[in-house]
Coordinates of C-alpha atoms and ligand atoms in Angstrom, one line a residue:
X885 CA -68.5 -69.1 28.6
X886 CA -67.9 -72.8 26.9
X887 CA -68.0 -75.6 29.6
X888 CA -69.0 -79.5 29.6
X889 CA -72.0 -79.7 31.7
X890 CA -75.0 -82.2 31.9
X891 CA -78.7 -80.8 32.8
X892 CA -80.0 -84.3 34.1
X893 CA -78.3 -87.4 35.3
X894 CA -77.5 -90.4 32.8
X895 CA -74.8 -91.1 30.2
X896 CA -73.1 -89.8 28.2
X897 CA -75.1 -89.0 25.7
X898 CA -76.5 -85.9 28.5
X899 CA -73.4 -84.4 28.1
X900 CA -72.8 -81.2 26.4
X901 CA -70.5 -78.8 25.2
X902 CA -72.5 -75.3 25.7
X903 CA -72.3 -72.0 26.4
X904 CA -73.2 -70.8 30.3
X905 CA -73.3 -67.9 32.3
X906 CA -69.8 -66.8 33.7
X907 CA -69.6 -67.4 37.5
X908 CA -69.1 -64.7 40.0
X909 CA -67.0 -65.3 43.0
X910 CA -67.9 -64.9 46.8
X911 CA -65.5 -63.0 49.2
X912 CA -63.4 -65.5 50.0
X913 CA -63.1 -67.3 46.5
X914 CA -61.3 -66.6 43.4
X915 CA -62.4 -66.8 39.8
X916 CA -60.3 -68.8 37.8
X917 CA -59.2 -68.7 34.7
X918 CA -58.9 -72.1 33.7
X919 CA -56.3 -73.3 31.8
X920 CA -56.3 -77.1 32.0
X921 CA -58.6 -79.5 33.8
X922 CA -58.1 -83.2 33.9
X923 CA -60.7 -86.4 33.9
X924 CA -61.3 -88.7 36.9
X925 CA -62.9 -91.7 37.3
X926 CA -64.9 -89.8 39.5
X927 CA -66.7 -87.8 36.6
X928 CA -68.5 -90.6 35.1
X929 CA -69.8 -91.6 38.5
X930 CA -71.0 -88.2 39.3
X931 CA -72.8 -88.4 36.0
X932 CA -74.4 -91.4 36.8
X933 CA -75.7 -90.1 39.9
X934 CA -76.2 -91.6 43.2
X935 CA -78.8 -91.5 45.7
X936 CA -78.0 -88.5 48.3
X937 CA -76.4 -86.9 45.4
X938 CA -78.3 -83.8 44.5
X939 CA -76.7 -81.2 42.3
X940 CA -77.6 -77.9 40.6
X941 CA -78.1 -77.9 37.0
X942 CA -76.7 -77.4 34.9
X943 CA -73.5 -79.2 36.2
X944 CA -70.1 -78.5 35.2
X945 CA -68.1 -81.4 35.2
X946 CA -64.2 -82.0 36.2
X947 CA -62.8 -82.1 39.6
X948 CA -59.2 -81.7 38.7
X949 CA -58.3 -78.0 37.3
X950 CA -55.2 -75.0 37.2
X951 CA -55.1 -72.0 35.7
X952 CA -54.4 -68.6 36.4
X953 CA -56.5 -66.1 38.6
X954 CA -59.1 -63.7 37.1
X955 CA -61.0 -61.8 39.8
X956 CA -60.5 -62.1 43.3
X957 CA -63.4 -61.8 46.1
X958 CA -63.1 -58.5 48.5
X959 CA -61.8 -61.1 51.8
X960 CA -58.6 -62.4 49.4
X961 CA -55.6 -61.9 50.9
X962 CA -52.9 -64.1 49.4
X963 CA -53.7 -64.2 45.6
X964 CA -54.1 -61.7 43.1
X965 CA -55.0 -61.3 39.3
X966 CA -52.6 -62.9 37.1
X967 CA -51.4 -65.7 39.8
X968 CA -50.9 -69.3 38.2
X969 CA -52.4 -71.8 40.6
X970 CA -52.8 -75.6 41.2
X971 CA -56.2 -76.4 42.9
X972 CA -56.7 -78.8 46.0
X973 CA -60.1 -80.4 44.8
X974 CA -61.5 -81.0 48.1
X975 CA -64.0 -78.7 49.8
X976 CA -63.6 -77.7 53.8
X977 CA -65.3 -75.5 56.2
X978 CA -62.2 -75.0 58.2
X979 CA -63.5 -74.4 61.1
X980 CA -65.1 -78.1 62.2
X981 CA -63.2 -81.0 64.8
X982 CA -61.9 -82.7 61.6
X983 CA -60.2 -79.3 60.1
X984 CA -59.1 -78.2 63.1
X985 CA -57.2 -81.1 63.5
X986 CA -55.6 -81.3 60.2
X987 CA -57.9 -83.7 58.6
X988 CA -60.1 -81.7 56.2
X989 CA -60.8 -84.3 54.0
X990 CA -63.3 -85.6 56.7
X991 CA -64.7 -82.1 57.1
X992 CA -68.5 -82.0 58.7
X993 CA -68.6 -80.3 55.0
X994 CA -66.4 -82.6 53.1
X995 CA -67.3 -82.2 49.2
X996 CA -64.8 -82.4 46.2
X997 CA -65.1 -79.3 43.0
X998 CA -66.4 -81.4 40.1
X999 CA -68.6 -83.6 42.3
X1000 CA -70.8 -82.1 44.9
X1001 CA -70.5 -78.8 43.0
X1002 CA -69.4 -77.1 39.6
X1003 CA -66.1 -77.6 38.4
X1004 CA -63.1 -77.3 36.1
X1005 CA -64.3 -78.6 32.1
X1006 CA -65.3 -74.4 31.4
X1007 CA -63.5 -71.4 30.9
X1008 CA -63.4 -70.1 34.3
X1009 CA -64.5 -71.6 37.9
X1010 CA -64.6 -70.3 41.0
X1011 CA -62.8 -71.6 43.7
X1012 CA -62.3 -71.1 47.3
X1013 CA -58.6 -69.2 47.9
X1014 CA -58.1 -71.7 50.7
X1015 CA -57.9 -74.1 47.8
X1016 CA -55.0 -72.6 45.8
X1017 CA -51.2 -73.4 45.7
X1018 CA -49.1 -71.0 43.6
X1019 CA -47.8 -72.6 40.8
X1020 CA -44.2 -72.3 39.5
X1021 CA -43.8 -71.3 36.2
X1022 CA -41.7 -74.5 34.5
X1023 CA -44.7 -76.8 36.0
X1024 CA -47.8 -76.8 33.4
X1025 CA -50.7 -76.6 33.5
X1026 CA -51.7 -79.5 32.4
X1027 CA -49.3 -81.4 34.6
X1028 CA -50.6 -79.5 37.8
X1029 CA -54.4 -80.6 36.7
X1030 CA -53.1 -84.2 36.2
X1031 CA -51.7 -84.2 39.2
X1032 CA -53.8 -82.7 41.8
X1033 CA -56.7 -85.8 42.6
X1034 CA -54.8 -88.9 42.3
X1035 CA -51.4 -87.8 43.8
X1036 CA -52.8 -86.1 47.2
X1037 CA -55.5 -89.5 47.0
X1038 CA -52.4 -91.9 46.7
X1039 CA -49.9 -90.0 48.9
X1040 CA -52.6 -89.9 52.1
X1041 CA -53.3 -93.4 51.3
X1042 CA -50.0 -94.8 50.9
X1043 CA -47.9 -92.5 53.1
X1044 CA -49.9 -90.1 55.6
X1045 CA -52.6 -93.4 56.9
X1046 CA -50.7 -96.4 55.0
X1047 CA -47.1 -95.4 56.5
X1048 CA -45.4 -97.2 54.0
X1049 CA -42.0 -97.5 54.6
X1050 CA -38.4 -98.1 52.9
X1051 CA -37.6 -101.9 52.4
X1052 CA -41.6 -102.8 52.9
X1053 CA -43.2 -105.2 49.7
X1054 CA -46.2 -103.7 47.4
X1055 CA -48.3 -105.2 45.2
X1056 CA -50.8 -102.4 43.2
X1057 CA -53.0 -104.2 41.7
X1058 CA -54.1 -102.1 38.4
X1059 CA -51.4 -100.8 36.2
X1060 CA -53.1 -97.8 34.2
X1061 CA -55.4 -95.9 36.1
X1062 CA -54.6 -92.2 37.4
X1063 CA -54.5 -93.4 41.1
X1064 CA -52.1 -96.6 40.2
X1065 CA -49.9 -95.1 38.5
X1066 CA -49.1 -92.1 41.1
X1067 CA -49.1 -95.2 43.5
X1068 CA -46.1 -96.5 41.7
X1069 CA -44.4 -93.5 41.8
X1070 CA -45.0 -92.8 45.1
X1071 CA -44.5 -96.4 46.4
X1072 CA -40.8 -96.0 44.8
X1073 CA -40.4 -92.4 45.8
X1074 CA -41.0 -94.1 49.4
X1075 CA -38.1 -96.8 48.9
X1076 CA -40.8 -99.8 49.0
X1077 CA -39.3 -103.0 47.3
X1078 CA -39.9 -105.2 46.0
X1079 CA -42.7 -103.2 44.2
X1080 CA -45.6 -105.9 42.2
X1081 CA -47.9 -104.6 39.6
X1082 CA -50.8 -106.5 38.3
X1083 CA -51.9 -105.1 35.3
X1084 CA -54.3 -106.2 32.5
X1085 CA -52.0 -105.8 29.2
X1086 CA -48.2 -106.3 28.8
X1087 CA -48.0 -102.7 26.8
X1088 CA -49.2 -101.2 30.6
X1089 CA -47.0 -103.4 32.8
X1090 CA -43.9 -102.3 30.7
X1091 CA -44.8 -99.4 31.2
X1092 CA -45.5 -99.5 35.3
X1093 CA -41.7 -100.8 35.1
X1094 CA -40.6 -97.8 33.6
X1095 CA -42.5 -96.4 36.6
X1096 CA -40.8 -98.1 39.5
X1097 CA -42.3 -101.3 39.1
X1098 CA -39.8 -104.3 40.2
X1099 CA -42.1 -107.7 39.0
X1100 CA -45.2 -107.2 37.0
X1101 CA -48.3 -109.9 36.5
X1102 CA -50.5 -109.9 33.4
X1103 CA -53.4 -111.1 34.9
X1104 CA -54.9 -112.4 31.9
X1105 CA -52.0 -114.8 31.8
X1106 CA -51.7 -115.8 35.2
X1107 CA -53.5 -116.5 38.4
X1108 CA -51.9 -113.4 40.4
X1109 CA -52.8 -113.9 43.7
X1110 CA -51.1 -117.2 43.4
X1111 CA -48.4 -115.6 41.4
X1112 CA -47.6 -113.2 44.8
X1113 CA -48.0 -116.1 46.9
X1114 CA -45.2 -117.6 44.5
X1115 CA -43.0 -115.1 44.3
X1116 CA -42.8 -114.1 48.0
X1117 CA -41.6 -117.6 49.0
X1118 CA -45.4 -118.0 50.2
X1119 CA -45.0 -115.0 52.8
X1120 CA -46.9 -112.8 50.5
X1121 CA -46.5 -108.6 50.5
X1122 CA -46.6 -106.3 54.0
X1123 CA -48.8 -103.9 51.9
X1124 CA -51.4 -104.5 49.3
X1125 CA -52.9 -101.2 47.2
X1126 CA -56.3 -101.8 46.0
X1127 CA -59.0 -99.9 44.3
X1128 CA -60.8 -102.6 42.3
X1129 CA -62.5 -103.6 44.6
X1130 CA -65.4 -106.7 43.6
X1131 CA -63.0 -108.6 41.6
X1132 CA -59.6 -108.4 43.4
X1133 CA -60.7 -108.6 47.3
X1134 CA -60.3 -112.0 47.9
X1135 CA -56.9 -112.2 46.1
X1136 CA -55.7 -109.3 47.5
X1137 CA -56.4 -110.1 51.0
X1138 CA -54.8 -113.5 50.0
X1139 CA -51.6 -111.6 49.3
X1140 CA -51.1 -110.3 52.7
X1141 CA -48.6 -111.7 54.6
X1142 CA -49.7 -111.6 58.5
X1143 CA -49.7 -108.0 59.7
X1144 CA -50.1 -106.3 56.6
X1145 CA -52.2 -103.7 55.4
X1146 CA -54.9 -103.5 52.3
X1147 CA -55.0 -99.5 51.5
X1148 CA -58.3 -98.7 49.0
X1149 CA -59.7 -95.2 48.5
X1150 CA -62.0 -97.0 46.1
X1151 CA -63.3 -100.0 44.0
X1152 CA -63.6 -99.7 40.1
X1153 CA -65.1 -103.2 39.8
X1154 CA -67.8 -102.5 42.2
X1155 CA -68.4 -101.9 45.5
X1156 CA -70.3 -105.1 47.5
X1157 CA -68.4 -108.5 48.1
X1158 CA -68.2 -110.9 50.8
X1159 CA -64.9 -112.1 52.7
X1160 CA -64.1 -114.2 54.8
X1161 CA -63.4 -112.8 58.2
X1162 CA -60.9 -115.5 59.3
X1163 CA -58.2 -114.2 56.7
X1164 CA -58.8 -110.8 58.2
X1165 CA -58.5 -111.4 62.3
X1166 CA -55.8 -115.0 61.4
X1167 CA -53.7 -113.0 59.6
X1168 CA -53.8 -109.7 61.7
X1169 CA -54.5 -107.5 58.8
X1170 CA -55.5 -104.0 58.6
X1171 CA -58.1 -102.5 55.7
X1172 CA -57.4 -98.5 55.9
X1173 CA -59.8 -97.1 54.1
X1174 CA -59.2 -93.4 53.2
X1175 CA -60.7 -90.6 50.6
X1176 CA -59.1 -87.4 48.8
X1177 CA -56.2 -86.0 51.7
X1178 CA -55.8 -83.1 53.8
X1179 CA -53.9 -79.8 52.8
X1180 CA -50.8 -80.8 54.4
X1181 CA -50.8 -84.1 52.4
X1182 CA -51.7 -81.8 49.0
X1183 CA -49.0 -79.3 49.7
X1184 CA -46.4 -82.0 50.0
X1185 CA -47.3 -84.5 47.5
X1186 CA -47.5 -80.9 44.9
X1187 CA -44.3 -79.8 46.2
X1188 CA -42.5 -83.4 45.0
X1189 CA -44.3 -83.1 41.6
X1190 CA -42.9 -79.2 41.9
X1191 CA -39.5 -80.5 41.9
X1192 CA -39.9 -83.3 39.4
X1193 CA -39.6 -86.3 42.1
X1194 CA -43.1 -87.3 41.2
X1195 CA -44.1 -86.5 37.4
X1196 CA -48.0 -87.3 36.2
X1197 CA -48.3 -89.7 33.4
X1198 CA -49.9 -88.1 30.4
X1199 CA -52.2 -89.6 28.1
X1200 CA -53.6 -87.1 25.8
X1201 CA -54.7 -83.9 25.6
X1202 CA -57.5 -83.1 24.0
X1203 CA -59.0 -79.5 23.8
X1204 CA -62.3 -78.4 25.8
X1205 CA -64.5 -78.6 22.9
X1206 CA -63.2 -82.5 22.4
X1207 CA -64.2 -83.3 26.4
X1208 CA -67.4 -85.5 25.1
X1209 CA -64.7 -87.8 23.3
X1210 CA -62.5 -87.8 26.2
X1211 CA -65.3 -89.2 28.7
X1212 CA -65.9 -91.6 26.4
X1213 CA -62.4 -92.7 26.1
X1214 CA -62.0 -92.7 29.9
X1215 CA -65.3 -95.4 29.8
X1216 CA -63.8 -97.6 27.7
X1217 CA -60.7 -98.1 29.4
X1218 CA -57.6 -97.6 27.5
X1219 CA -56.3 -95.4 29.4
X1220 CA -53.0 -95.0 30.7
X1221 CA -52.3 -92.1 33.1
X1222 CA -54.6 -89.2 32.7
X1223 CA -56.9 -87.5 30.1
X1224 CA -56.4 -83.8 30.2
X1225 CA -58.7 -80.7 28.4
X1226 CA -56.8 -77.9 27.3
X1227 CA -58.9 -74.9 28.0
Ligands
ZN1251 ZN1 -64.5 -78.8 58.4

Protein backbone atom coordinates (compact mmCIF):
# COMPACT_ATOMS: atom_id res chain seq x y z
CA UNK A 1 0.00 0.00 0.00
CA UNK A 2 1.11 3.96 -0.54
CA UNK A 3 1.75 5.66 2.96
CA UNK A 4 4.09 8.68 4.28
CA UNK A 5 6.55 7.05 6.45
CA UNK A 6 10.16 7.97 7.59
CA UNK A 7 12.85 4.93 8.27
CA UNK A 8 15.17 7.19 10.64
CA UNK A 9 14.46 10.23 12.69
CA UNK A 10 15.31 13.90 11.17
CA UNK A 11 13.60 16.29 8.76
CA UNK A 12 11.91 16.37 6.38
CA UNK A 13 13.89 15.51 3.94
CA UNK A 14 13.52 11.48 5.65
CA UNK A 15 10.21 11.53 4.63
CA UNK A 16 8.81 9.41 1.93
CA UNK A 17 6.05 8.55 -0.03
CA UNK A 18 6.45 4.59 -0.61
CA UNK A 19 4.93 1.59 -1.01
CA UNK A 20 4.63 -0.88 2.37
CA UNK A 21 3.20 -3.94 3.44
CA UNK A 22 -0.63 -3.86 4.18
CA UNK A 23 -1.24 -4.30 7.94
CA UNK A 24 -3.16 -7.04 9.48
CA UNK A 25 -5.36 -6.48 12.36
CA UNK A 26 -5.43 -8.16 15.91
CA UNK A 27 -8.78 -9.54 17.36
CA UNK A 28 -9.84 -6.68 18.80
CA UNK A 29 -8.82 -4.07 16.01
CA UNK A 30 -10.14 -3.09 12.75
CA UNK A 31 -8.43 -2.41 9.50
CA UNK A 32 -9.27 0.69 8.13
CA UNK A 33 -9.74 1.87 5.01
CA UNK A 34 -8.54 5.26 5.16
CA UNK A 35 -10.14 7.84 3.53
CA UNK A 36 -8.74 11.12 4.95
CA UNK A 37 -6.08 11.74 7.61
CA UNK A 38 -5.16 15.22 8.78
CA UNK A 39 -1.66 16.92 9.91
CA UNK A 40 -0.83 17.85 13.59
CA UNK A 41 1.73 19.81 14.97
CA UNK A 42 2.45 16.65 16.57
CA UNK A 43 3.81 14.97 13.33
CA UNK A 44 6.79 17.11 12.91
CA UNK A 45 7.72 16.56 16.49
CA UNK A 46 7.44 12.82 16.22
CA UNK A 47 9.78 13.18 13.32
CA UNK A 48 12.16 14.97 15.08
CA UNK A 49 12.30 12.39 17.72
CA UNK A 50 12.74 12.68 21.40
CA UNK A 51 14.62 10.88 23.90
CA UNK A 52 12.33 7.92 25.31
CA UNK A 53 10.70 7.87 21.99
CA UNK A 54 11.47 4.70 20.28
CA UNK A 55 9.49 3.57 17.24
CA UNK A 56 9.42 0.85 14.69
CA UNK A 57 10.47 1.59 11.27
CA UNK A 58 9.40 2.26 9.01
CA UNK A 59 6.87 4.79 10.64
CA UNK A 60 3.75 5.85 9.31
CA UNK A 61 3.01 9.14 10.06
CA UNK A 62 -0.49 11.01 10.96
CA UNK A 63 -2.35 10.84 14.20
CA UNK A 64 -5.61 12.12 12.96
CA UNK A 65 -7.54 9.62 10.39
CA UNK A 66 -11.48 8.37 9.14
CA UNK A 67 -12.46 6.16 6.76
CA UNK A 68 -14.42 3.31 6.32
CA UNK A 69 -13.87 -0.28 7.79
CA UNK A 70 -12.13 -3.11 5.79
CA UNK A 71 -11.62 -6.26 7.83
CA UNK A 72 -12.55 -6.71 11.21
CA UNK A 73 -10.52 -8.84 13.94
CA UNK A 74 -12.43 -12.28 15.13
CA UNK A 75 -13.32 -10.30 19.02
CA UNK A 76 -15.28 -7.27 16.96
CA UNK A 77 -18.48 -6.80 18.01
CA UNK A 78 -19.87 -3.41 17.12
CA UNK A 79 -18.39 -2.65 13.66
CA UNK A 80 -18.50 -4.33 10.47
CA UNK A 81 -17.17 -4.10 6.81
CA UNK A 82 -18.27 -1.10 5.11
CA UNK A 83 -18.92 1.10 8.44
CA UNK A 84 -17.67 4.88 8.03
CA UNK A 85 -15.87 5.83 11.22
CA UNK A 86 -14.14 8.85 12.97
CA UNK A 87 -11.14 7.64 15.04
CA UNK A 88 -10.27 8.74 18.77
CA UNK A 89 -6.42 9.06 18.35
CA UNK A 90 -5.53 8.17 21.73
CA UNK A 91 -4.43 4.68 22.79
CA UNK A 92 -5.85 2.93 26.23
CA UNK A 93 -5.55 -0.38 27.89
CA UNK A 94 -8.91 -0.06 29.51
CA UNK A 95 -8.44 -1.85 32.09
CA UNK A 96 -5.83 0.43 34.44
CA UNK A 97 -7.04 3.04 37.71
CA UNK A 98 -7.00 5.94 35.14
CA UNK A 99 -9.47 4.04 32.50
CA UNK A 100 -11.46 2.74 34.94
CA UNK A 101 -12.17 5.94 36.15
CA UNK A 102 -12.92 7.65 32.94
CA UNK A 103 -9.66 9.22 32.40
CA UNK A 104 -7.95 7.20 29.55
CA UNK A 105 -6.02 9.76 28.33
CA UNK A 106 -3.74 9.20 31.49
CA UNK A 107 -3.78 5.41 30.83
CA UNK A 108 -0.67 3.39 32.58
CA UNK A 109 -0.61 2.81 28.54
CA UNK A 110 -1.34 6.21 27.28
CA UNK A 111 -0.04 6.50 23.53
CA UNK A 112 -1.63 8.48 20.55
CA UNK A 113 -1.94 6.50 16.63
CA UNK A 114 0.52 8.59 14.62
CA UNK A 115 2.95 9.09 17.54
CA UNK A 116 3.93 6.15 19.65
CA UNK A 117 2.83 3.84 16.81
CA UNK A 118 1.83 3.73 12.91
CA UNK A 119 -0.78 5.81 11.79
CA UNK A 120 -3.26 7.39 9.31
CA UNK A 121 -1.01 9.09 6.04
CA UNK A 122 -1.45 5.21 4.14
CA UNK A 123 -4.15 3.48 2.55
CA UNK A 124 -5.34 1.50 5.38
CA UNK A 125 -4.39 1.40 9.37
CA UNK A 126 -5.41 -0.60 11.83
CA UNK A 127 -7.01 0.60 14.70
CA UNK A 128 -8.30 -0.60 17.97
CA UNK A 129 -12.51 -0.88 17.71
CA UNK A 130 -12.56 0.67 21.12
CA UNK A 131 -11.28 3.63 19.11
CA UNK A 132 -14.09 4.05 16.58
CA UNK A 133 -17.28 6.35 16.45
CA UNK A 134 -19.70 5.69 13.56
CA UNK A 135 -19.78 8.34 11.36
CA UNK A 136 -22.94 9.93 9.82
CA UNK A 137 -23.05 10.05 6.37
CA UNK A 138 -23.44 14.14 5.63
CA UNK A 139 -20.18 14.59 7.94
CA UNK A 140 -16.84 13.96 5.69
CA UNK A 141 -14.32 12.58 5.88
CA UNK A 142 -12.10 14.94 5.81
CA UNK A 143 -14.05 17.02 8.37
CA UNK A 144 -14.14 14.00 10.81
CA UNK A 145 -10.08 13.67 10.42
CA UNK A 146 -9.83 17.49 11.01
CA UNK A 147 -11.61 17.27 13.76
CA UNK A 148 -10.74 14.41 15.89
CA UNK A 149 -7.15 15.71 17.79
CA UNK A 150 -7.61 19.30 18.39
CA UNK A 151 -11.44 19.35 19.19
CA UNK A 152 -11.32 16.44 21.96
CA UNK A 153 -7.63 18.34 23.01
CA UNK A 154 -9.52 21.78 23.26
CA UNK A 155 -12.86 20.54 24.62
CA UNK A 156 -11.00 18.51 27.81
CA UNK A 157 -8.92 21.46 28.18
CA UNK A 158 -11.33 24.19 28.05
CA UNK A 159 -14.54 22.38 29.32
CA UNK A 160 -14.09 18.86 31.03
CA UNK A 161 -10.57 20.34 33.45
CA UNK A 162 -10.90 24.24 32.50
CA UNK A 163 -14.76 24.40 33.39
CA UNK A 164 -15.24 27.32 31.46
CA UNK A 165 -18.29 28.79 31.90
CA UNK A 166 -21.07 31.26 30.26
CA UNK A 167 -20.33 35.05 30.94
CA UNK A 168 -16.39 34.04 31.98
CA UNK A 169 -13.49 36.39 29.82
CA UNK A 170 -10.88 34.46 27.32
CA UNK A 171 -7.99 35.42 25.84
CA UNK A 172 -6.43 32.52 23.17
CA UNK A 173 -3.46 33.51 22.51
CA UNK A 174 -2.69 32.17 18.80
CA UNK A 175 -5.16 32.72 16.14
CA UNK A 176 -4.35 29.96 13.34
CA UNK A 177 -3.28 26.84 14.68
CA UNK A 178 -5.66 23.63 14.70
CA UNK A 179 -6.00 23.63 18.63
CA UNK A 180 -6.82 27.65 18.64
CA UNK A 181 -9.14 27.72 16.36
CA UNK A 182 -11.34 24.78 17.88
CA UNK A 183 -10.66 26.79 21.08
CA UNK A 184 -12.59 29.68 19.66
CA UNK A 185 -15.27 27.71 18.72
CA UNK A 186 -15.62 26.03 21.67
CA UNK A 187 -14.96 29.05 23.95
CA UNK A 188 -18.22 30.56 22.09
CA UNK A 189 -20.04 27.30 21.85
CA UNK A 190 -19.51 27.62 25.88
CA UNK A 191 -21.06 31.35 26.04
CA UNK A 192 -17.51 32.82 27.26
CA UNK A 193 -17.43 36.64 26.52
CA UNK A 194 -15.78 38.60 26.10
CA UNK A 195 -13.66 36.22 23.92
CA UNK A 196 -9.68 37.96 23.05
CA UNK A 197 -7.60 36.55 20.31
CA UNK A 198 -3.96 37.37 19.90
CA UNK A 199 -2.93 36.51 16.62
CA UNK A 200 0.11 37.24 14.50
CA UNK A 201 -1.54 38.70 11.12
CA UNK A 202 -4.67 40.74 10.59
CA UNK A 203 -5.87 38.25 7.60
CA UNK A 204 -6.03 35.49 10.75
CA UNK A 205 -7.58 37.70 13.42
CA UNK A 206 -10.46 38.56 10.93
CA UNK A 207 -10.86 35.46 10.55
CA UNK A 208 -10.84 34.21 14.44
CA UNK A 209 -13.82 37.00 14.43
CA UNK A 210 -15.64 35.21 12.03
CA UNK A 211 -14.97 32.37 14.55
CA UNK A 212 -16.50 33.79 17.74
CA UNK A 213 -13.78 36.14 18.45
CA UNK A 214 -15.18 39.42 20.30
CA UNK A 215 -11.57 41.82 20.36
CA UNK A 216 -8.61 40.70 18.47
CA UNK A 217 -4.72 41.85 19.06
CA UNK A 218 -2.10 41.75 16.30
CA UNK A 219 0.66 41.26 18.24
CA UNK A 220 3.10 42.53 15.93
CA UNK A 221 1.34 45.85 16.36
CA UNK A 222 0.85 45.98 19.94
CA UNK A 223 2.22 44.99 23.22
CA UNK A 224 -0.79 42.40 24.06
CA UNK A 225 -0.46 41.58 27.41
CA UNK A 226 -0.72 45.27 28.09
CA UNK A 227 -3.34 45.44 25.51
CA UNK A 228 -5.63 42.80 27.89
CA UNK A 229 -4.50 44.63 30.88
CA UNK A 230 -6.11 47.76 28.87
CA UNK A 231 -9.00 46.52 27.72
CA UNK A 232 -10.17 44.75 30.92
CA UNK A 233 -10.22 48.03 32.90
CA UNK A 234 -6.79 46.48 34.43
CA UNK A 235 -8.81 43.34 35.85
CA UNK A 236 -7.41 41.24 33.12
CA UNK A 237 -9.35 37.72 31.75
CA UNK A 238 -10.72 34.80 34.36
CA UNK A 239 -9.23 32.37 31.79
CA UNK A 240 -6.17 32.53 29.64
CA UNK A 241 -5.67 29.56 26.78
CA UNK A 242 -2.13 29.02 26.02
CA UNK A 243 -0.08 26.64 23.96
CA UNK A 244 2.95 28.76 23.03
CA UNK A 245 4.43 28.46 25.58
CA UNK A 246 8.36 30.15 25.83
CA UNK A 247 7.28 33.33 24.38
CA UNK A 248 3.80 34.13 25.80
CA UNK A 249 4.12 32.81 29.63
CA UNK A 250 4.94 35.81 31.28
CA UNK A 251 2.27 37.78 29.36
CA UNK A 252 -0.20 35.39 29.70
CA UNK A 253 0.15 34.92 33.38
CA UNK A 254 0.15 38.74 33.42
CA UNK A 255 -3.37 38.60 31.94
CA UNK A 256 -4.91 36.73 34.67
CA UNK A 257 -7.01 38.57 36.78
CA UNK A 258 -6.84 36.92 40.55
CA UNK A 259 -8.35 33.48 40.52
CA UNK A 260 -8.06 32.69 37.07
CA UNK A 261 -6.88 29.88 35.25
CA UNK A 262 -3.90 29.43 32.39
CA UNK A 263 -5.14 26.10 30.43
CA UNK A 264 -2.05 24.66 28.01
CA UNK A 265 -1.91 21.18 26.51
CA UNK A 266 1.28 22.48 24.92
CA UNK A 267 3.96 25.07 23.92
CA UNK A 268 4.81 25.77 20.20
CA UNK A 269 7.58 28.28 21.08
CA UNK A 270 9.33 25.93 23.29
CA UNK A 271 8.96 24.25 26.27
CA UNK A 272 11.58 25.73 29.31
CA UNK A 273 11.01 29.28 30.83
CA UNK A 274 11.20 30.85 34.16
CA UNK A 275 8.31 32.72 36.14
CA UNK A 276 7.96 34.33 38.72
CA UNK A 277 6.20 32.53 41.41
CA UNK A 278 4.71 35.56 43.15
CA UNK A 279 2.24 36.19 40.16
CA UNK A 280 1.26 32.59 40.56
CA UNK A 281 0.49 32.17 44.57
CA UNK A 282 -0.44 36.66 44.67
CA UNK A 283 -2.83 36.31 42.22
CA UNK A 284 -4.31 32.80 43.26
CA UNK A 285 -3.96 31.34 39.84
CA UNK A 286 -4.38 27.90 38.57
CA UNK A 287 -2.04 26.31 35.52
CA UNK A 288 -4.15 23.08 34.38
CA UNK A 289 -2.13 21.34 32.43
CA UNK A 290 -3.89 18.54 30.31
CA UNK A 291 -3.15 16.16 27.08
CA UNK A 292 -5.50 14.52 24.25
CA UNK A 293 -9.16 13.71 26.38
CA UNK A 294 -10.96 10.85 27.50
CA UNK A 295 -13.71 8.92 25.40
CA UNK A 296 -16.47 10.70 27.05
CA UNK A 297 -14.88 14.11 26.15
CA UNK A 298 -14.26 12.59 22.26
CA UNK A 299 -17.76 11.36 22.01
CA UNK A 300 -19.23 14.73 22.92
CA UNK A 301 -17.03 17.23 21.43
CA UNK A 302 -17.72 14.65 17.89
CA UNK A 303 -21.30 14.64 18.49
CA UNK A 304 -21.39 18.85 18.40
CA UNK A 305 -19.17 18.74 15.28
CA UNK A 306 -21.94 15.82 14.22
CA UNK A 307 -24.60 18.36 14.41
CA UNK A 308 -22.70 21.28 12.91
CA UNK A 309 -22.42 23.27 16.44
CA UNK A 310 -18.68 23.04 16.12
CA UNK A 311 -17.32 22.91 12.31
CA UNK A 312 -13.35 22.30 11.60
CA UNK A 313 -11.63 25.03 9.74
CA UNK A 314 -10.19 23.75 6.57
CA UNK A 315 -7.13 24.70 4.95
CA UNK A 316 -6.34 22.60 2.09
CA UNK A 317 -6.53 19.37 0.99
CA UNK A 318 -3.99 17.93 -0.65
CA UNK A 319 -3.87 14.27 -1.91
CA UNK A 320 -1.69 11.39 -0.10
CA UNK A 321 0.92 11.50 -2.68
CA UNK A 322 1.30 15.49 -2.04
CA UNK A 323 1.75 14.76 2.08
CA UNK A 324 5.72 15.77 1.77
CA UNK A 325 4.45 19.33 0.57
CA UNK A 326 1.89 19.50 3.24
CA UNK A 327 4.50 18.92 6.21
CA UNK A 328 6.36 21.36 4.85
CA UNK A 329 3.71 23.80 4.65
CA UNK A 330 2.61 22.95 8.24
CA UNK A 331 6.61 24.03 9.21
CA UNK A 332 6.45 27.14 7.79
CA UNK A 333 3.49 28.31 9.39
CA UNK A 334 0.87 29.68 7.24
CA UNK A 335 -1.49 27.74 8.25
CA UNK A 336 -4.87 28.38 9.20
CA UNK A 337 -7.01 25.57 10.53
CA UNK A 338 -5.97 22.20 9.35
CA UNK A 339 -4.05 20.48 6.50
CA UNK A 340 -5.89 17.38 5.34
CA UNK A 341 -4.56 14.24 2.86
CA UNK A 342 -7.17 12.86 0.82
CA UNK A 343 -6.44 9.20 0.65
ZN1 LIG B 1 -5.41 2.28 31.03
Amino acid sequence: MKAIVFYEHGTLEQVQYTDIPKPEPGPDDVLLQVKAAALNRLDLWVLEGWPGLKLKFPHIMGSDGAGIVAATGKNVRDFQVGDRVAVNPTLSCGHCHFCLTGRDNMCDHFAILGEHVDGFFAEYAVVPARNLLPLPDHVSFAEAAAASLVYVTAWHSLITRGQLRAGESVLIVGAGGGVNTAAIQIARLAGASPIYVVGSTDEKLARARELGADVTINRHKEDWGKAVYKLTNRQGVDVVVDNVGAASYFSSLRSLKRGGRLLTVGNTSGPRFEFDNRLIFGKHLSIIGTTMGPIADYKEVMGMVFNGRLQPIIDTVYPLAEGKTALKRLAEGNVYGKLVLRV
